[in-house]
Short mmCIF file of C-alpha atoms in Angstrom, two decimals:
data_model
loop_
_atom_site.label_atom_id
_atom_site.label_comp_id
_atom_site.label_asym_id
_atom_site.label_seq_id
_atom_site.Cartn_x
_atom_site.Cartn_y
_atom_site.Cartn_z
CA MET A 1 176.50 154.74 138.81
CA PHE A 2 172.72 156.89 140.44
CA SER A 3 170.89 154.68 143.88
CA ILE A 4 167.78 155.87 145.73
CA ARG A 5 168.38 155.97 150.00
CA CYS A 6 164.80 157.07 151.35
CA ARG A 7 162.32 156.78 153.86
CA SER A 8 158.87 157.56 151.31
CA PRO A 9 156.52 155.20 149.63
CA LEU A 10 157.17 152.60 148.38
CA TRP A 11 155.74 153.13 145.45
CA VAL A 12 157.04 156.14 144.74
CA ARG A 13 161.22 153.99 145.75
CA ARG A 14 159.83 152.13 142.38
CA GLY A 15 158.58 155.15 139.70
CA LEU A 16 161.81 157.21 140.92
CA ARG A 17 163.89 154.27 140.28
CA ASP A 18 163.02 152.98 137.20
CA THR A 19 163.02 157.01 136.04
CA LEU A 20 166.45 156.38 137.20
CA THR A 21 167.24 153.30 135.41
CA LEU A 22 165.50 154.75 132.50
CA PHE A 23 168.39 157.71 132.78
CA ASN A 24 171.79 155.58 133.51
CA LEU A 25 170.76 153.43 130.34
CA SER A 26 171.12 156.34 128.30
CA LEU A 27 174.58 157.17 130.04
CA TYR A 28 175.39 153.42 129.99
CA PRO A 29 174.01 151.19 127.78
CA THR A 30 175.89 148.20 129.21
CA PHE A 31 173.55 148.67 132.48
CA PRO A 32 172.41 145.98 133.97
CA THR A 33 168.42 145.80 134.25
CA ASN A 34 167.73 141.73 135.07
CA SER A 35 167.51 143.28 138.67
CA PHE A 36 164.21 145.05 137.87
CA PRO A 37 161.33 144.84 135.01
CA ILE A 38 160.80 148.54 133.08
CA THR A 39 158.15 148.95 131.69
CA TYR A 40 157.57 150.02 128.26
CA ASN A 41 154.53 153.19 129.80
CA MET A 42 156.51 153.78 132.99
CA PHE A 43 153.47 156.42 134.44
CA GLY A 44 151.07 155.57 132.85
CA LYS A 45 150.78 151.37 131.99
CA PHE A 46 152.47 150.37 135.37
CA PHE A 47 150.93 152.36 138.27
CA SER A 48 147.49 151.62 137.30
CA ILE A 49 148.17 147.91 136.05
CA ARG A 50 149.21 147.91 140.32
CA SER A 51 145.20 148.04 140.85
CA ASN A 52 145.24 144.67 140.09
CA ASP A 53 141.61 144.29 139.03
CA ILE A 54 141.19 141.88 136.54
CA GLY A 55 138.23 140.32 134.88
CA ILE A 56 139.57 136.43 132.74
CA ASP A 57 137.00 134.58 130.23
CA LEU A 58 138.61 131.25 130.82
CA GLY A 59 137.25 129.18 127.90
CA THR A 60 137.55 126.10 127.09
CA ALA A 61 139.34 127.13 123.21
CA ASN A 62 139.90 130.45 124.32
CA THR A 63 141.75 133.01 127.50
CA LEU A 64 141.27 136.49 126.92
CA VAL A 65 141.67 138.91 130.14
CA ASN A 66 140.57 142.20 130.16
CA VAL A 67 142.97 144.21 132.93
CA LYS A 68 141.16 146.94 134.31
CA ASP A 69 140.82 150.96 132.77
CA HIS A 70 142.44 148.56 130.39
CA GLY A 71 140.61 147.30 128.86
CA ILE A 72 141.75 143.29 126.54
CA VAL A 73 145.22 143.29 126.80
CA LEU A 74 145.42 138.93 126.29
CA ARG A 75 143.79 136.90 123.85
CA GLU A 76 145.45 133.82 123.99
CA PRO A 77 144.11 129.79 123.09
CA SER A 78 143.70 127.86 126.48
CA VAL A 79 146.87 125.33 125.61
CA VAL A 80 149.53 124.05 127.93
CA ALA A 81 153.02 122.24 126.01
CA ILE A 82 154.38 119.76 128.87
CA ASN A 83 157.16 117.55 129.07
CA SER A 84 155.92 114.83 130.38
CA GLY A 85 158.68 113.59 132.69
CA THR A 86 159.20 115.99 134.02
CA ASN A 87 156.48 118.03 133.96
CA GLU A 88 157.66 121.00 133.27
CA VAL A 89 155.71 124.04 131.41
CA LEU A 90 157.46 124.33 128.22
CA ALA A 91 155.06 127.02 126.44
CA VAL A 92 151.55 128.86 127.44
CA GLY A 93 148.73 129.85 124.87
CA ASP A 94 149.89 130.07 121.32
CA ASP A 95 153.29 128.27 121.41
CA ALA A 96 151.13 125.58 122.73
CA LYS A 97 148.68 126.00 120.15
CA ARG A 98 151.12 125.91 117.48
CA MET A 99 152.66 122.47 118.95
CA LEU A 100 149.23 120.69 119.34
CA GLY A 101 149.61 117.20 116.92
CA ARG A 102 153.32 117.78 116.10
CA THR A 103 155.09 117.32 119.39
CA PRO A 104 157.57 114.37 120.49
CA GLY A 105 156.49 112.11 122.31
CA ASN A 106 157.88 113.43 126.08
CA ILE A 107 156.19 116.88 124.46
CA VAL A 108 152.74 117.15 125.94
CA ALA A 109 150.14 119.25 124.16
CA ILE A 110 147.55 119.56 126.81
CA ARG A 111 144.02 121.46 126.64
CA PRO A 112 143.19 122.03 130.31
CA LEU A 113 139.93 123.00 130.58
CA ARG A 114 137.58 120.12 128.70
CA ASP A 115 133.00 121.17 128.48
CA GLY A 116 134.64 124.93 130.23
CA VAL A 117 135.73 123.27 133.18
CA ILE A 118 138.09 122.87 134.84
CA ALA A 119 139.70 119.28 133.68
CA ASP A 120 143.20 118.88 134.50
CA PHE A 121 143.23 121.64 137.20
CA GLU A 122 147.15 121.50 137.75
CA VAL A 123 148.22 122.93 134.41
CA THR A 124 145.12 125.59 134.80
CA GLU A 125 146.76 126.76 137.97
CA ALA A 126 150.04 126.76 135.28
CA MET A 127 148.49 128.04 132.24
CA LEU A 128 146.25 131.72 134.79
CA ARG A 129 149.51 132.09 136.50
CA HIS A 130 151.62 132.65 133.36
CA PHE A 131 148.72 135.08 131.84
CA ILE A 132 148.31 136.92 135.28
CA ARG A 133 151.81 137.18 135.41
CA LYS A 134 152.09 138.57 131.64
CA VAL A 135 149.78 140.81 131.97
CA ASN A 136 152.00 142.30 135.14
CA ASN A 137 154.37 142.80 133.75
CA GLY A 138 155.95 139.25 134.36
CA ARG A 139 156.55 140.37 138.34
CA ARG A 140 155.51 137.24 140.67
CA ARG A 141 154.70 139.26 143.97
CA SER A 142 151.26 140.26 141.93
CA ASN A 143 148.27 139.68 144.39
CA PRO A 144 145.23 140.88 141.98
CA ARG A 145 141.17 140.53 142.83
CA VAL A 146 140.27 138.34 140.11
CA VAL A 147 136.37 138.23 138.57
CA ILE A 148 136.17 135.20 136.17
CA ALA A 149 133.67 133.90 133.39
CA VAL A 150 132.46 130.20 134.31
CA PRO A 151 129.70 128.07 132.69
CA SER A 152 126.29 129.14 133.64
CA GLY A 153 125.40 124.52 134.72
CA ILE A 154 128.24 123.66 136.24
CA THR A 155 128.94 122.00 139.78
CA GLU A 156 129.62 123.66 142.75
CA VAL A 157 132.28 121.13 142.78
CA GLU A 158 133.76 122.02 139.25
CA ARG A 159 133.05 125.78 140.38
CA ARG A 160 135.47 125.15 143.95
CA ALA A 161 138.12 123.80 141.29
CA VAL A 162 137.69 127.45 138.56
CA ARG A 163 138.70 129.08 142.34
CA GLU A 164 141.07 127.26 144.03
CA SER A 165 142.85 127.49 140.94
CA ALA A 166 142.64 131.02 140.46
CA GLU A 167 143.70 131.76 144.12
CA GLN A 168 146.53 129.04 143.70
CA ALA A 169 147.26 131.26 140.89
CA GLY A 170 148.05 133.90 142.28
CA ALA A 171 144.80 135.88 143.41
CA ARG A 172 143.59 137.25 146.49
CA GLU A 173 140.50 137.80 146.26
CA VAL A 174 138.57 135.59 143.52
CA TYR A 175 134.35 136.43 142.15
CA LEU A 176 132.95 134.02 139.69
CA ILE A 177 130.66 135.08 137.48
CA GLU A 178 128.19 133.32 135.12
CA GLU A 179 129.01 133.22 131.67
CA PRO A 180 125.75 134.96 130.04
CA MET A 181 125.43 137.13 132.54
CA ALA A 182 128.99 138.53 131.17
CA ALA A 183 128.50 138.52 127.21
CA ALA A 184 125.03 140.19 128.20
CA ILE A 185 126.95 143.43 130.09
CA GLY A 186 129.94 142.72 127.65
CA VAL A 187 126.94 143.60 124.22
CA GLY A 188 125.68 146.16 126.38
CA LEU A 189 121.96 145.24 127.14
CA PRO A 190 121.16 146.61 129.53
CA VAL A 191 120.82 143.86 132.38
CA GLN A 192 119.29 146.21 135.19
CA ASP A 193 116.55 147.17 134.12
CA ALA A 194 113.22 145.02 134.72
CA ALA A 195 112.61 143.42 130.30
CA GLY A 196 113.72 140.94 129.36
CA ASN A 197 116.68 140.17 127.72
CA MET A 198 117.78 136.75 125.90
CA ILE A 199 121.45 135.90 124.99
CA VAL A 200 122.99 133.17 123.79
CA ASP A 201 126.58 133.04 124.32
CA ILE A 202 128.19 130.12 121.82
CA GLY A 203 131.99 129.73 122.99
CA GLY A 204 134.27 126.32 122.81
CA GLY A 205 133.00 124.24 125.21
CA THR A 206 129.44 124.94 126.13
CA THR A 207 125.99 127.30 124.66
CA GLU A 208 125.06 129.46 127.33
CA VAL A 209 120.87 130.34 127.15
CA ALA A 210 119.97 132.36 129.51
CA LEU A 211 116.92 135.04 130.10
CA ILE A 212 117.91 138.47 132.25
CA SER A 213 115.86 141.27 134.33
CA LEU A 214 117.13 143.34 137.20
CA SER A 215 120.73 142.19 137.51
CA GLY A 216 119.77 138.21 137.69
CA ILE A 217 118.92 135.19 135.18
CA VAL A 218 114.74 134.82 135.33
CA TYR A 219 116.09 131.34 133.90
CA SER A 220 119.26 130.38 132.04
CA ARG A 221 120.61 126.46 129.68
CA SER A 222 123.75 125.09 129.75
CA VAL A 223 124.88 122.45 126.92
CA ARG A 224 127.80 121.14 125.52
CA THR A 225 127.73 121.24 122.68
CA ALA A 226 129.36 124.38 121.18
CA GLY A 227 132.53 125.44 119.35
CA ASP A 228 134.59 121.41 120.16
CA GLU A 229 131.20 119.48 118.93
CA LEU A 230 131.89 121.31 115.87
CA ASP A 231 134.30 120.69 114.76
CA GLU A 232 134.30 116.42 116.44
CA ALA A 233 131.50 116.41 114.18
CA ILE A 234 133.86 117.34 111.03
CA THR A 235 136.65 115.10 112.45
CA GLN A 236 133.83 112.17 112.17
CA TYR A 237 132.91 113.22 108.92
CA MET A 238 135.49 112.72 107.47
CA LYS A 239 136.21 109.99 108.73
CA ARG A 240 132.96 108.31 107.62
CA ALA A 241 132.69 110.24 104.21
CA TYR A 242 136.24 109.46 103.26
CA ASN A 243 138.43 107.48 105.68
CA LEU A 244 140.11 110.56 106.15
CA MET A 245 141.75 111.27 109.34
CA ILE A 246 142.66 115.33 110.60
CA GLY A 247 143.79 117.14 112.79
CA GLU A 248 141.75 119.35 115.66
CA ARG A 249 142.67 122.67 113.84
CA THR A 250 142.23 121.60 109.75
CA ALA A 251 138.86 120.85 111.65
CA GLU A 252 138.60 124.60 112.84
CA ASP A 253 139.72 126.04 109.73
CA ILE A 254 137.07 123.90 107.98
CA LYS A 255 134.26 125.63 109.41
CA ILE A 256 135.39 128.78 109.63
CA ARG A 257 136.34 128.45 106.08
CA LEU A 258 133.50 126.88 104.93
CA GLY A 259 130.79 126.23 107.83
CA SER A 260 127.66 127.98 107.74
CA ALA A 261 123.98 127.45 109.12
CA ALA A 262 121.74 128.02 106.17
CA PRO A 263 122.41 127.79 103.27
CA LEU A 264 124.17 129.92 101.45
CA PRO A 265 124.28 132.77 98.57
CA LYS A 266 127.17 130.61 97.00
CA GLU A 267 128.22 127.26 97.80
CA THR A 268 131.56 127.35 97.82
CA SER A 269 134.37 123.87 98.08
CA MET A 270 138.47 123.55 99.62
CA GLU A 271 141.14 121.11 99.00
CA VAL A 272 141.48 118.41 102.88
CA LYS A 273 145.02 117.06 103.11
CA GLY A 274 144.29 114.31 106.04
CA ARG A 275 145.62 110.54 106.63
CA ASP A 276 144.02 108.02 105.05
CA LEU A 277 142.70 105.48 106.88
CA VAL A 278 143.17 102.78 104.51
CA ALA A 279 146.19 103.41 102.94
CA GLY A 280 148.16 105.06 105.66
CA LEU A 281 148.90 107.50 103.42
CA PRO A 282 148.20 110.91 102.72
CA LYS A 283 145.90 112.16 100.94
CA THR A 284 143.80 114.91 100.09
CA ILE A 285 140.38 115.39 98.91
CA THR A 286 137.65 118.48 97.88
CA ILE A 287 135.11 119.07 99.80
CA THR A 288 131.88 121.45 99.58
CA SER A 289 130.45 123.64 102.11
CA GLN A 290 126.81 121.91 101.52
CA GLU A 291 128.57 118.64 103.05
CA ILE A 292 130.31 120.11 105.76
CA ARG A 293 126.52 122.01 106.81
CA ASP A 294 125.61 118.33 106.63
CA ALA A 295 127.55 117.13 108.83
CA MET A 296 127.42 120.57 111.77
CA SER A 297 123.55 119.60 111.35
CA ASP A 298 123.54 117.35 114.89
CA PRO A 299 125.01 119.98 117.60
CA LEU A 300 123.52 122.99 115.79
CA ASN A 301 119.90 121.29 116.16
CA THR A 302 121.02 120.77 119.94
CA ILE A 303 122.18 124.50 120.59
CA VAL A 304 118.50 125.71 118.66
CA ASP A 305 116.46 123.01 120.92
CA ALA A 306 118.77 124.82 123.79
CA VAL A 307 117.45 128.37 122.30
CA ARG A 308 113.27 126.35 122.02
CA THR A 309 113.55 124.87 125.81
CA THR A 310 114.37 128.86 127.10
CA LEU A 311 112.04 130.69 125.46
CA GLU A 312 109.41 127.26 126.58
CA ARG A 313 110.54 129.22 130.21
CA CYS A 314 109.87 132.15 129.42
CA PRO A 315 107.72 134.04 131.70
CA PRO A 316 105.29 135.92 129.57
CA GLU A 317 105.99 139.59 130.38
CA LEU A 318 109.35 138.68 129.76
CA ALA A 319 108.16 136.85 126.48
CA ALA A 320 106.41 140.13 125.26
CA ASP A 321 109.60 142.29 125.76
CA LEU A 322 111.72 140.01 123.19
CA VAL A 323 109.02 139.96 120.41
CA ASP A 324 111.14 143.93 120.10
CA ARG A 325 114.19 143.22 121.34
CA GLY A 326 115.24 139.54 119.96
CA ILE A 327 117.90 137.45 121.20
CA VAL A 328 121.66 138.52 121.13
CA LEU A 329 124.43 136.68 119.60
CA ALA A 330 127.53 135.84 121.18
CA GLY A 331 131.07 133.89 121.29
CA GLY A 332 133.23 132.72 118.74
CA GLY A 333 130.04 130.36 116.90
CA ALA A 334 128.10 133.38 116.67
CA LEU A 335 130.64 133.52 113.58
CA LEU A 336 129.42 131.01 112.06
CA ARG A 337 127.05 131.92 108.92
CA GLY A 338 124.28 131.72 108.46
CA LEU A 339 122.98 130.92 112.25
CA ASP A 340 120.90 134.48 113.14
CA LYS A 341 119.15 133.14 109.92
CA LEU A 342 118.35 129.50 111.43
CA LEU A 343 117.70 131.04 114.67
CA ARG A 344 115.09 133.29 112.98
CA GLU A 345 113.77 131.67 110.87
CA GLU A 346 113.11 128.75 114.30
CA THR A 347 112.47 131.24 116.60
CA GLY A 348 110.01 134.02 114.89
CA LEU A 349 112.05 136.61 117.07
CA PRO A 350 114.67 138.71 115.42
CA VAL A 351 118.24 138.23 115.99
CA HIS A 352 120.65 139.81 116.33
CA VAL A 353 124.76 139.39 116.09
CA ALA A 354 127.39 141.38 118.82
CA GLU A 355 129.43 143.41 117.64
CA ASP A 356 132.47 142.07 118.71
CA PRO A 357 131.07 138.12 119.97
CA LEU A 358 133.89 136.59 120.83
CA SER A 359 135.14 139.41 123.02
CA ALA A 360 131.68 139.83 124.59
CA VAL A 361 132.34 137.61 128.19
CA ALA A 362 135.70 139.22 128.41
CA GLU A 363 133.63 143.14 127.70
CA GLY A 364 131.55 142.53 130.68
CA THR A 365 134.52 141.18 133.10
CA GLY A 366 136.01 144.46 132.86
CA LYS A 367 132.70 146.16 133.08
CA VAL A 368 132.01 145.01 136.23
CA LEU A 369 135.04 145.01 137.94
CA GLN A 370 134.55 149.38 137.34
CA GLU A 371 131.76 149.59 140.46
CA ILE A 372 132.50 147.19 142.79
CA SER A 373 128.55 147.17 144.54
CA PHE A 374 127.79 145.22 141.15
CA LEU A 375 130.06 143.08 141.04
CA ARG A 376 128.81 141.53 144.46
CA ARG A 377 125.06 141.69 142.26
CA VAL A 378 126.36 139.67 139.34
CA THR A 379 128.44 137.33 141.01
CA ASN A 380 126.79 134.66 142.61
CA THR A 381 129.75 133.65 145.18
CA GLU A 382 131.55 135.72 147.57
CA ALA A 383 135.00 136.81 147.60
CA LYS A 384 137.73 134.95 148.70
CA HIS A 385 140.26 136.21 150.40
#
């Protein structure tokens, strides 16, 4: 068996140690490896991950993690399953989401963020710690520098809660960047130019509308109406129209399969299963895309009003820029069919859907990590050591 005893720098010793471990494995298949981690790309991923620069899109529905020089390496639901008796975390992310609405009495699946802000501090901290360790290959003593995207309309108390959650999860420095700025950077808008750029980021908990110029937000409006509110509107419609109770996942599936913001060339339908509120028994009904569009009209009008309000506050010079540049849609809500058409009709401006709207904010956090001076310009909070 090989061993290492030398006075070389720590990173050299660890690299050699992993090399010899792999060599030992070829000689001794039963060689114990649980004493230290081995990465599958030892000299690439292992060392660059140690740069400890991480960007996080801490969303109400999903959390995305962008590691510097590696891009987005994690994309999981913002859900945590805990044992209500012991407060033990049982599952995080995809595994926990599969438990929503299906857990026994002693297990609770929790969404620790609501309307874009932290609703449960301790569970959010546990979730962040889990994701940070996961992208760092399970190493517990990892103290990364972290950039977190937050809604532009949150209070200072809510900002402090996000910052403290990240610090308690092990971050050595924490920067907060407003979501619309991160989204604009992520989709490639020239935010440093002396020209107007308009971004509409529709997430799970909030819709962020912002005018950006010269690396700053000229005006922004944040409304707590977004994907979750559309799901809730569908749930309430099913109760009113059919006396049918459906779960969160079913409502989201209906939105994805039938949802639209404008009339479709061909209306579609689907079967929906739930519980009859009168008989108390399982029931199956058929609904149409037009029904779902009507059900979502109120939250969609709220989003349109937020865009209108922002345009009304736009300085004349920037308004002239928007006539040519138009509006860019990002976030999961941008995938709703016909939303670009609806906004085009309501504003008279060109409307473009980002190439990868779900990743826009996370891509933006990754880009600002590349240059610390730019990071400090576009973040509105000092690093916390």
